[in-house]
CSV table of C-alpha atoms in Angstrom, one decimal:
chain,number,residue,atom,x,y,z
A,232,MET,CA,0.0,0.0,0.0
A,233,GLY,CA,1.3,3.4,-0.9
A,234,SER,CA,0.5,6.9,0.5
A,235,ARG,CA,-2.7,7.8,2.3
A,236,GLU,CA,-3.7,9.7,-0.8
A,237,SER,CA,-3.5,6.6,-2.9
A,238,LEU,CA,-5.4,4.7,-0.2
A,239,LEU,CA,-8.3,7.2,-0.6
A,240,GLU,CA,-8.0,6.8,-4.4
A,241,GLN,CA,-8.2,3.0,-4.0
A,242,LEU,CA,-11.3,3.2,-1.8
A,243,THR,CA,-13.1,5.6,-4.0
A,244,ALA,CA,-12.2,3.5,-7.1
A,245,LEU,CA,-13.5,0.4,-5.3
A,246,ALA,CA,-16.8,2.1,-4.5
A,247,ALA,CA,-17.2,3.2,-8.1
A,248,GLU,CA,-16.3,-0.3,-9.4
A,249,GLN,CA,-18.8,-2.0,-7.1
A,250,ARG,CA,-21.8,0.3,-7.7
A,251,PRO,CA,-22.9,-1.2,-11.1
A,252,GLN,CA,-22.3,-4.7,-9.8
A,253,ARG,CA,-24.8,-4.3,-6.9
A,254,HIS,CA,-28.0,-4.1,-9.2
A,255,GLU,CA,-29.6,-1.6,-6.7
A,256,PRO,CA,-32.3,0.9,-7.4
A,257,ALA,CA,-31.1,4.1,-9.1
A,258,TRP,CA,-31.8,6.3,-6.0
A,259,LEU,CA,-29.6,4.1,-3.8
A,260,GLY,CA,-26.8,4.2,-6.4
A,261,GLU,CA,-27.1,8.0,-6.4
A,262,ARG,CA,-26.9,8.0,-2.6
A,263,ARG,CA,-23.6,5.9,-2.8
A,264,ALA,CA,-22.2,8.2,-5.5
A,265,HIS,CA,-22.9,11.3,-3.4
A,266,ALA,CA,-21.2,9.7,-0.4
A,267,GLN,CA,-18.2,8.8,-2.6
A,268,GLN,CA,-18.0,12.4,-3.9
A,269,GLN,CA,-18.1,13.7,-0.3
A,270,LEU,CA,-15.4,11.3,0.8
A,271,GLY,CA,-13.2,12.4,-2.0
A,272,LYS,CA,-13.6,16.1,-1.0
A,273,ARG,CA,-13.2,15.6,2.8
A,274,GLY,CA,-10.7,12.8,2.8
A,275,LEU,CA,-10.3,10.0,5.3
A,276,PRO,CA,-10.6,10.7,9.1
A,277,ASN,CA,-7.1,11.8,10.3
A,278,LYS,CA,-5.3,13.6,13.1
A,279,ARG,CA,-5.6,16.9,11.5
A,280,LEU,CA,-9.3,16.9,12.3
A,281,GLU,CA,-9.9,18.0,15.9
A,282,SER,CA,-12.4,15.2,16.6
A,283,TRP,CA,-9.9,12.6,15.4
A,284,HIS,CA,-6.8,14.2,17.0
A,285,TYR,CA,-5.9,11.2,19.1
A,286,SER,CA,-6.9,8.4,16.6
A,287,ALA,CA,-5.3,8.2,13.1
A,288,GLY,CA,-8.1,6.6,11.2
A,289,ASP,CA,-6.4,7.0,7.9
A,290,PHE,CA,-3.2,5.4,9.2
A,291,TRP,CA,-5.1,2.5,10.7
A,292,LEU,CA,-6.7,1.9,7.4
A,293,GLN,CA,-3.4,2.1,5.6
A,294,GLN,CA,-1.7,-0.4,8.0
A,295,PHE,CA,-4.6,-2.8,7.7
A,296,GLY,CA,-4.6,-2.5,3.9
A,297,GLU,CA,-1.0,-3.6,3.8
A,298,ARG,CA,-2.1,-7.0,5.4
A,299,HIS,CA,-5.6,-7.5,3.9
A,300,SER,CA,-7.7,-6.7,0.9
A,301,LEU,CA,-9.9,-3.6,1.3
A,302,ALA,CA,-12.8,-5.3,-0.5
A,303,PRO,CA,-15.6,-5.9,2.1
A,304,LEU,CA,-16.0,-9.5,3.3
A,305,THR,CA,-19.0,-11.6,2.3
A,306,PRO,CA,-21.1,-13.4,4.9
A,307,ALA,CA,-19.3,-16.2,6.8
A,308,GLU,CA,-20.3,-19.7,5.6
A,309,GLN,CA,-21.1,-20.7,9.2
A,310,ALA,CA,-22.0,-17.7,11.3
A,311,VAL,CA,-21.7,-18.3,15.0
A,312,THR,CA,-24.6,-17.3,17.2
A,313,ASP,CA,-23.9,-15.0,20.1
A,314,THR,CA,-25.4,-17.0,22.9
A,315,ALA,CA,-24.4,-14.6,25.7
A,316,LEU,CA,-27.2,-12.1,24.9
A,317,PRO,CA,-30.2,-11.8,27.2
A,318,ALA,CA,-33.8,-12.4,26.2
A,319,GLY,CA,-35.1,-10.3,23.3
A,320,HIS,CA,-35.5,-10.2,19.6
A,321,LYS,CA,-32.3,-11.4,18.1
A,322,LEU,CA,-30.9,-10.0,14.8
A,323,GLN,CA,-27.6,-11.5,13.8
A,324,PHE,CA,-25.3,-9.9,11.2
A,325,SER,CA,-22.2,-11.4,9.6
A,326,HIS,CA,-19.9,-8.9,8.0
A,327,GLY,CA,-22.7,-6.5,7.4
A,328,TYR,CA,-25.2,-9.1,6.1
A,329,LEU,CA,-28.3,-10.3,8.0
A,330,VAL,CA,-28.0,-14.0,8.6
A,331,ASN,CA,-30.6,-14.6,11.3
A,332,GLN,CA,-33.8,-12.7,12.4
A,333,GLN,CA,-36.0,-13.7,15.3
A,334,ILE,CA,-38.7,-11.2,16.0
A,335,THR,CA,-41.5,-12.8,17.9
A,336,GLY,CA,-45.0,-12.1,19.2
A,337,ASN,CA,-46.9,-8.9,18.8
A,338,ASP,CA,-43.7,-6.9,18.1
A,339,ARG,CA,-43.6,-8.4,14.6
A,340,GLU,CA,-46.3,-6.0,13.7
A,341,ARG,CA,-44.5,-3.0,15.3
A,342,VAL,CA,-41.0,-3.3,13.8
A,343,THR,CA,-39.7,-3.9,10.3
A,344,LEU,CA,-36.2,-4.6,9.1
A,345,GLN,CA,-35.4,-4.3,5.4
A,346,PRO,CA,-32.4,-3.8,3.2
A,347,LEU,CA,-32.5,-0.4,1.6
A,348,SER,CA,-32.4,-2.0,-1.8
A,349,GLN,CA,-35.8,-3.6,-1.2
A,350,ILE,CA,-37.9,-0.9,0.3
A,351,ASP,CA,-41.0,0.1,-1.7
A,352,ASP,CA,-41.5,3.5,-3.4
A,353,ALA,CA,-43.7,4.9,-0.6
A,354,THR,CA,-41.2,4.0,2.1
A,355,ARG,CA,-38.4,5.4,0.0
A,356,ASP,CA,-40.2,8.7,-0.5
A,357,ALA,CA,-41.1,9.0,3.2
A,358,LEU,CA,-37.5,8.1,4.1
A,359,LYS,CA,-36.2,11.0,1.9
A,360,VAL,CA,-38.5,13.4,3.7
A,361,ALA,CA,-37.5,12.2,7.2
A,362,PHE,CA,-33.8,12.3,6.3
A,363,ALA,CA,-34.0,15.4,4.2
A,364,THR,CA,-30.6,16.6,5.4
A,365,ASP,CA,-28.9,13.2,4.7
A,366,SER,CA,-25.4,14.7,4.9
A,367,SER,CA,-22.9,13.1,7.3
A,368,VAL,CA,-20.8,15.0,9.8
A,369,ASP,CA,-18.1,12.4,9.7
A,370,SER,CA,-16.2,11.1,6.6
A,371,LEU,CA,-16.3,7.7,8.1
A,372,ALA,CA,-20.1,7.7,7.5
A,373,ASP,CA,-19.4,8.6,3.9
A,374,LEU,CA,-17.1,5.7,3.6
A,375,ALA,CA,-19.7,3.3,5.0
A,376,THR,CA,-22.4,4.7,2.8
A,377,ALA,CA,-20.3,4.2,-0.3
A,378,LEU,CA,-19.0,0.7,0.5
A,379,ALA,CA,-21.4,-1.0,2.9
A,380,PRO,CA,-22.5,-4.2,1.0
A,381,GLU,CA,-26.0,-4.2,2.5
A,382,PRO,CA,-27.4,-1.1,4.3
A,383,TRP,CA,-30.4,-1.8,6.5
A,384,LEU,CA,-33.5,0.1,7.6
A,385,LEU,CA,-35.0,-0.6,11.0
A,386,THR,CA,-38.4,1.1,11.6
A,387,ILE,CA,-40.5,1.3,14.7
A,388,ALA,CA,-44.1,2.1,13.9
A,389,ALA,CA,-45.7,5.3,15.1
A,390,GLY,CA,-47.3,5.1,18.5
A,391,GLU,CA,-46.0,1.6,19.3
A,392,LYS,CA,-43.9,0.4,22.2
A,393,LEU,CA,-41.9,-2.7,21.8
A,394,GLU,CA,-42.4,-5.4,24.5
A,395,LYS,CA,-38.9,-6.8,24.2
A,396,PRO,CA,-35.5,-5.2,23.4
A,397,LEU,CA,-34.0,-5.6,19.9
A,398,LEU,CA,-30.6,-7.4,20.2
A,399,LEU,CA,-28.5,-6.8,17.1
A,400,SER,CA,-25.2,-8.6,17.1
A,401,HIS,CA,-22.2,-8.3,14.7
A,402,LEU,CA,-19.7,-11.2,14.9
A,403,ALA,CA,-16.4,-10.9,13.0
A,404,ALA,CA,-15.8,-14.5,11.8
A,405,GLU,CA,-13.0,-14.0,9.4
A,406,ALA,CA,-9.9,-11.8,9.0
A,407,GLY,CA,-10.5,-8.8,6.7
A,408,LEU,CA,-12.6,-5.7,6.2
A,409,GLN,CA,-16.3,-5.6,7.2
A,410,ILE,CA,-18.6,-2.6,6.8
A,411,SER,CA,-22.0,-2.3,8.2
A,412,GLN,CA,-24.6,0.4,8.0
A,413,LEU,CA,-27.9,0.6,10.0
A,414,ILE,CA,-30.6,3.3,9.8
A,415,VAL,CA,-33.0,3.3,12.7
A,416,TRP,CA,-36.2,5.2,12.2
A,417,VAL,CA,-38.3,5.6,15.4
A,418,LYS,CA,-41.6,7.2,14.3
A,419,GLU,CA,-43.8,9.6,16.3
A,420,ASN,CA,-44.5,8.6,19.9
A,421,ALA,CA,-42.9,5.1,19.4
A,422,GLU,CA,-40.6,3.6,22.0
A,423,ALA,CA,-37.9,0.9,21.8
A,424,THR,CA,-34.7,-0.4,23.3
A,425,LEU,CA,-31.9,-1.5,20.9
A,426,LEU,CA,-28.7,-3.2,21.8
A,427,GLU,CA,-26.0,-3.3,19.2
A,428,SER,CA,-23.2,-5.6,20.1
A,429,PHE,CA,-19.8,-6.0,18.3
A,430,ASN,CA,-17.8,-9.1,19.0
A,431,GLY,CA,-14.6,-10.6,17.7
A,432,GLY,CA,-14.9,-14.2,16.6
A,433,CYS,CA,-11.4,-13.9,15.2
A,434,ASP,CA,-8.4,-11.6,16.0
A,435,ASP,CA,-7.4,-9.6,13.0
A,436,TYR,CA,-10.2,-7.6,11.3
A,437,LEU,CA,-11.3,-4.0,10.8
A,438,HIS,CA,-15.0,-3.1,11.2
A,439,ILE,CA,-16.3,0.2,9.9
A,440,ALA,CA,-19.8,0.6,11.5
A,441,HIS,CA,-22.2,3.4,10.8
A,442,ALA,CA,-25.5,3.9,12.5
A,443,LYS,CA,-28.0,6.7,11.7
A,444,LEU,CA,-30.8,7.3,14.2
A,445,LYS,CA,-34.0,9.4,13.6
A,446,LEU,CA,-36.4,10.1,16.4
A,447,GLU,CA,-39.6,11.8,15.4
A,448,ARG,CA,-41.8,13.8,17.7
A,449,GLY,CA,-42.3,12.2,21.1
A,450,ALA,CA,-40.3,9.1,20.3
A,451,LYS,CA,-38.1,7.4,22.9
A,452,LEU,CA,-35.1,5.2,22.0
A,453,THR,CA,-32.6,3.6,24.4
A,454,TYR,CA,-29.6,2.7,22.3
A,455,LEU,CA,-27.0,0.4,23.9
A,456,ARG,CA,-23.6,-0.2,22.2
A,457,LEU,CA,-21.2,-2.9,23.5
A,458,GLN,CA,-17.7,-3.2,22.1
A,459,HIS,CA,-15.9,-6.5,22.6
A,460,GLU,CA,-13.3,-6.7,19.9
A,461,GLY,CA,-10.7,-9.2,18.8
A,462,GLU,CA,-7.1,-9.2,20.1
A,463,ILE,CA,-5.6,-7.0,17.3
A,464,ALA,CA,-8.8,-5.8,15.7
A,465,HIS,CA,-9.7,-2.3,14.6
A,466,HIS,CA,-13.1,-0.8,15.1
A,467,LEU,CA,-14.1,2.5,13.6
A,468,GLY,CA,-17.6,3.4,14.6
A,469,SER,CA,-19.9,6.4,13.9
A,470,VAL,CA,-23.4,7.1,15.3
A,471,GLU,CA,-25.4,10.0,14.0
A,472,ALA,CA,-28.7,11.0,15.6
A,473,SER,CA,-31.4,13.5,14.9
A,474,VAL,CA,-33.7,14.0,17.9
A,475,GLY,CA,-37.1,15.6,17.3
A,476,ARG,CA,-39.6,17.6,19.3
A,477,ASP,CA,-40.0,16.3,22.9
A,478,ALA,CA,-38.2,13.1,21.8
A,479,ALA,CA,-35.6,11.4,24.1
A,480,LEU,CA,-32.5,9.4,23.1
A,481,ARG,CA,-30.7,7.5,25.9
A,482,VAL,CA,-27.3,5.9,25.1
A,483,GLN,CA,-25.0,3.5,26.8
A,484,LEU,CA,-21.5,3.0,25.4
A,485,LEU,CA,-19.4,0.2,26.9
A,486,LEU,CA,-16.1,-1.6,26.4
A,487,GLY,CA,-16.9,-5.1,27.7
A,488,GLY,CA,-16.0,-8.8,27.7
A,489,GLU,CA,-13.1,-10.6,29.2
A,490,ARG,CA,-9.6,-9.0,28.9
A,491,ILE,CA,-6.8,-10.6,26.9
A,492,ASP,CA,-3.3,-10.1,28.3
A,493,SER,CA,-1.8,-9.5,24.9
A,494,GLU,CA,-4.7,-7.4,23.4
A,495,ARG,CA,-3.7,-4.3,21.4
A,496,ASN,CA,-6.9,-3.6,19.5
A,497,ARG,CA,-7.8,-0.1,18.5
A,498,ILE,CA,-11.4,1.2,19.0
A,499,ARG,CA,-12.8,4.7,18.1
A,500,VAL,CA,-16.5,5.4,18.4
A,501,GLY,CA,-18.0,8.8,17.7
A,502,PHE,CA,-21.5,9.9,18.6
A,503,TYR,CA,-22.8,13.0,16.8
A,504,ILE,CA,-26.1,14.1,18.3
A,505,SER,CA,-28.4,16.8,16.9
A,506,LEU,CA,-31.2,18.1,19.1
A,507,ASP,CA,-33.2,19.5,16.2
A,508,ALA,CA,-36.5,20.7,17.8
A,509,PRO,CA,-37.7,22.1,21.1
A,510,GLY,CA,-37.8,19.8,24.1
A,511,ALA,CA,-35.4,17.2,22.6
A,512,GLU,CA,-33.3,15.3,25.1
A,513,PHE,CA,-30.1,13.3,25.1
A,514,THR,CA,-28.6,11.3,27.9
A,515,ALA,CA,-25.5,9.2,27.7
A,516,ARG,CA,-23.5,7.0,30.1
A,517,SER,CA,-20.2,5.4,29.1
A,518,ALA,CA,-17.5,3.3,30.8
A,519,PHE,CA,-14.4,1.5,29.7
A,520,ALA,CA,-11.4,-0.3,31.3
A,521,ALA,CA,-8.5,-0.4,28.9
A,522,ASP,CA,-5.5,-2.5,29.5
A,523,ALA,CA,-2.5,-4.2,27.8
A,524,GLN,CA,-1.8,-2.0,24.7
A,525,GLN,CA,-5.4,-1.1,23.8
A,526,HIS,CA,-6.4,2.2,22.3
A,527,VAL,CA,-10.0,3.3,23.2
A,528,ASP,CA,-11.4,6.6,22.0
A,529,PHE,CA,-14.9,7.6,22.8
A,530,HIS,CA,-16.1,10.9,21.3
A,531,PHE,CA,-19.4,12.8,21.8
A,532,THR,CA,-20.6,15.9,20.0
A,533,VAL,CA,-24.0,17.3,21.0
A,534,ASP,CA,-25.5,20.2,18.9
A,535,HIS,CA,-28.4,22.1,20.6
A,536,ARG,CA,-30.1,23.5,17.5
A,537,ALA,CA,-33.5,24.5,19.1
A,538,ASP,CA,-34.9,25.8,22.3
A,539,HIS,CA,-35.1,24.0,25.6
A,540,GLY,CA,-32.9,21.0,24.7
A,541,ARG,CA,-31.4,18.9,27.4
A,542,SER,CA,-28.2,16.8,27.2
A,543,ASP,CA,-26.2,15.0,29.9
A,544,VAL,CA,-23.1,12.9,29.2
A,545,LEU,CA,-21.1,11.1,31.8
A,546,VAL,CA,-18.0,9.0,31.0
A,547,HIS,CA,-16.0,6.9,33.5
A,548,GLY,CA,-12.7,5.5,32.1
A,549,LEU,CA,-9.8,3.3,33.5
A,550,ALA,CA,-6.4,2.8,31.8
A,551,ASP,CA,-3.9,0.2,32.9
A,552,ASP,CA,-0.7,-1.4,31.6
A,553,LYS,CA,0.4,0.5,28.4
A,554,SER,CA,-3.1,1.3,27.2
A,555,ARG,CA,-4.5,4.7,26.1
A,556,GLY,CA,-7.9,6.1,26.7
A,557,VAL,CA,-9.4,9.1,24.9
A,558,VAL,CA,-12.5,10.9,26.1
A,559,ASN,CA,-13.6,13.9,23.9
A,560,GLY,CA,-16.9,15.7,24.5
A,561,ARG,CA,-18.2,18.8,22.8
A,562,ILE,CA,-21.4,20.7,23.5
A,563,HIS,CA,-22.5,23.3,21.0
A,564,ILE,CA,-25.4,25.7,21.7
A,565,ALA,CA,-26.6,27.4,18.5
A,566,ALA,CA,-27.3,31.1,18.2
A,567,ASN,CA,-30.8,32.4,18.6
A,568,THR,CA,-31.8,29.6,20.9
A,569,ARG,CA,-32.8,29.7,24.6
A,570,GLY,CA,-33.3,27.6,27.6
A,571,ASN,CA,-30.8,24.9,26.7
A,572,ASP,CA,-29.1,22.8,29.3
A,573,GLY,CA,-26.0,20.8,28.3
A,574,ARG,CA,-23.6,18.9,30.6
A,575,PHE,CA,-20.5,16.8,29.9
A,576,THR,CA,-18.5,15.1,32.7
A,577,SER,CA,-15.6,12.7,32.4
A,578,HIS,CA,-13.9,11.0,35.3
A,579,ASN,CA,-10.8,8.9,34.6
A,580,LEU,CA,-8.3,6.8,36.6
A,581,LEU,CA,-4.7,5.8,35.6
A,582,LEU,CA,-3.6,2.5,37.1
A,583,SER,CA,-0.2,2.4,35.6
A,584,ASN,CA,2.7,4.8,35.1
A,585,ASN,CA,2.8,3.6,31.4
A,586,ALA,CA,-0.9,4.2,30.8
A,587,GLU,CA,-2.4,7.4,29.3
A,588,ILE,CA,-5.8,9.1,29.2
A,589,ASP,CA,-6.5,12.2,27.2
A,590,ALA,CA,-9.7,14.0,28.3
A,591,LYS,CA,-11.0,17.0,26.4
A,592,PRO,CA,-14.3,18.6,27.3
A,593,GLU,CA,-15.5,21.5,25.1
A,594,LEU,CA,-18.3,24.1,25.2
A,595,GLU,CA,-19.3,26.4,22.4
A,596,ILE,CA,-22.1,28.7,23.4
A,597,TYR,CA,-23.6,31.3,21.0
A,598,ALA,CA,-26.8,32.1,22.9
A,599,ASP,CA,-27.9,33.5,26.3
A,600,GLU,CA,-30.3,31.9,28.8
A,601,VAL,CA,-28.3,28.6,29.0
A,602,ALA,CA,-27.3,26.3,31.8
A,603,CYS,CA,-24.1,24.5,30.7
A,604,SER,CA,-21.2,22.8,32.4
A,605,HIS,CA,-18.3,20.6,31.5
A,606,GLY,CA,-15.4,19.0,33.3
A,607,ALA,CA,-12.9,16.2,33.3
A,608,THR,CA,-10.7,14.6,36.0
A,609,ILE,CA,-7.7,12.3,35.7
A,610,GLY,CA,-6.3,10.8,38.8
A,611,GLN,CA,-5.4,7.6,40.6
A,612,LEU,CA,-7.1,5.3,43.1
A,613,ASP,CA,-7.7,7.1,46.4
A,614,GLU,CA,-5.1,5.9,48.9
A,615,GLU,CA,-7.4,6.8,51.9
A,616,GLN,CA,-10.2,4.7,50.5
A,617,LEU,CA,-7.8,1.9,49.9
A,618,LEU,CA,-6.5,2.2,53.5
A,619,TYR,CA,-10.0,2.2,54.9
A,620,LEU,CA,-10.9,-1.1,53.1
A,621,ARG,CA,-7.6,-2.6,54.3
A,622,THR,CA,-8.4,-1.7,57.9
A,623,ARG,CA,-11.7,-3.6,57.5
A,624,GLY,CA,-9.8,-6.8,56.8
A,625,ILE,CA,-10.0,-6.8,53.0
A,626,ASP,CA,-6.7,-7.7,51.2
A,627,GLU,CA,-5.1,-5.2,48.9
A,628,GLN,CA,-6.0,-6.8,45.6
A,629,THR,CA,-9.6,-7.3,46.6
A,630,ALA,CA,-9.8,-3.7,47.8
A,631,ILE,CA,-8.5,-2.4,44.6
A,632,SER,CA,-10.9,-4.5,42.6
A,633,LEU,CA,-13.8,-3.2,44.7
A,634,MET,CA,-12.8,0.4,44.1
A,635,LYS,CA,-12.5,-0.2,40.3
A,636,GLU,CA,-15.9,-1.9,40.3
A,637,GLY,CA,-17.6,1.0,42.1
A,638,PHE,CA,-15.9,3.5,39.8
A,639,LEU,CA,-16.9,1.7,36.6
A,640,THR,CA,-20.5,0.9,37.5
A,641,SER,CA,-21.1,4.7,38.1
A,642,GLY,CA,-20.9,4.9,34.3
A,643,LEU,CA,-23.9,2.5,33.8
A,644,LEU,CA,-27.3,3.6,32.6
A,645,ASP,CA,-30.5,2.2,34.0
A,646,CYS,CA,-32.0,1.1,30.7
A,647,GLY,CA,-35.4,0.0,32.2
A,648,ASN,CA,-34.8,-3.7,31.7
A,649,ALA,CA,-33.4,-5.7,34.6
A,650,ALA,CA,-32.0,-8.5,32.4
A,651,LEU,CA,-30.2,-6.0,30.2
A,652,ASN,CA,-28.9,-4.0,33.1
A,653,GLY,CA,-27.4,-7.2,34.6
A,654,PHE,CA,-26.0,-8.3,31.2
A,655,LEU,CA,-24.2,-4.9,30.7
A,656,ARG,CA,-22.9,-4.8,34.2
A,657,GLU,CA,-21.5,-8.3,33.8
A,658,GLN,CA,-19.9,-7.4,30.5
A,659,LEU,CA,-18.3,-4.3,31.9
A,660,LEU,CA,-16.9,-5.9,35.0
A,661,ALA,CA,-15.5,-8.8,33.0
A,662,ARG,CA,-12.8,-6.3,32.0
A,663,ILE,CA,-11.5,-6.3,35.6
A,664,GLY,CA,-12.0,-10.0,36.4
A,665,GLY,CA,-15.7,-10.1,37.2
A,666,GLU,CA,-18.0,-8.9,39.9
A,667,LEU,CA,-16.8,-9.6,43.5
A,668,ALA,CA,-18.9,-11.5,46.0
A,669,LEU,CA,-18.0,-10.6,49.6
């Protein structure tokens, strides 16, 4: 592989080559062509961009392209089911392709899942109206739109509340590049919970994952995202959301699963949230425990574009061994708005002299009548708390584990489902050896 410029040329050429081979409707081909054009103008995500300052997306792609083909993988011949998931409607994807769908009971009438290439004209026209500003804020989304082999549309019908959570799992079964794209359309006054889980069934892969969420007036969506990647895997994720009038989006972002002593995977997930109408709300909780030589970068941008928006983001991060954590949060209050309340807080602990955490909270306020705050802390385990536990007869290692457990679980969201809450807690604490029983 040559320079990063030639890498971009190779990716755009690949997109142009694959478009006529897909036999997709003309409008979808035009959508891909537009994304390819935008990608060519903006370039691949790189450290020159403020939001990518700590994660060289273009360099990661270049390194990966030196080992593997950049043509997206086809579905695995024998996709493995993720049996660890709790009860719910299971939607299993292999390298961006749907391989298993289990939506049961009354919810089958409330939710639909379709490849974009197969939606009817009425759905297409309504989709174009709902996503009238279908421009991406991140060039990673352009790359996914141009190259995702099978983009999907998940729709929750207006006024409906799902009885069970949707459990969408991606399992990397082979080494290579996989690209997935999911559009989630929660219609007026609908309500749903969606878990999107990314798991490494092999070690060396790169997953580019783009999700686009649309919440119409009064809609409520709890979106849970779990990252459990392979030993030397790369994950580049982008989630864009438009939140309508009096709608509420709640997000949980976690690094989970058992640690691997030699893991050196690289994970960068960006959330780009737009509160587009009065009364829109966004709440996010996030937690990670990085170790070995991992690189974990969680980014949040929240744009308050209308009056009386509410946002609250809290991130708790641990870094041990030679790992690196990055927590970047930006709140933007648009001009000529009023009554907005935006908060971003990040608490982080370093457990090793060789570990590193970069925390960067940002506020951009162009209006009066706001209540905004931001802050970040980076420290170490409290020696006085540790001493207190030791004086109560608890050995040092157990005391440290208890302190890490308490710190990380403060970054958990109550998603309104006891089984899901327990599952997410278990996945998070597996990073530090599992929950303690004293």
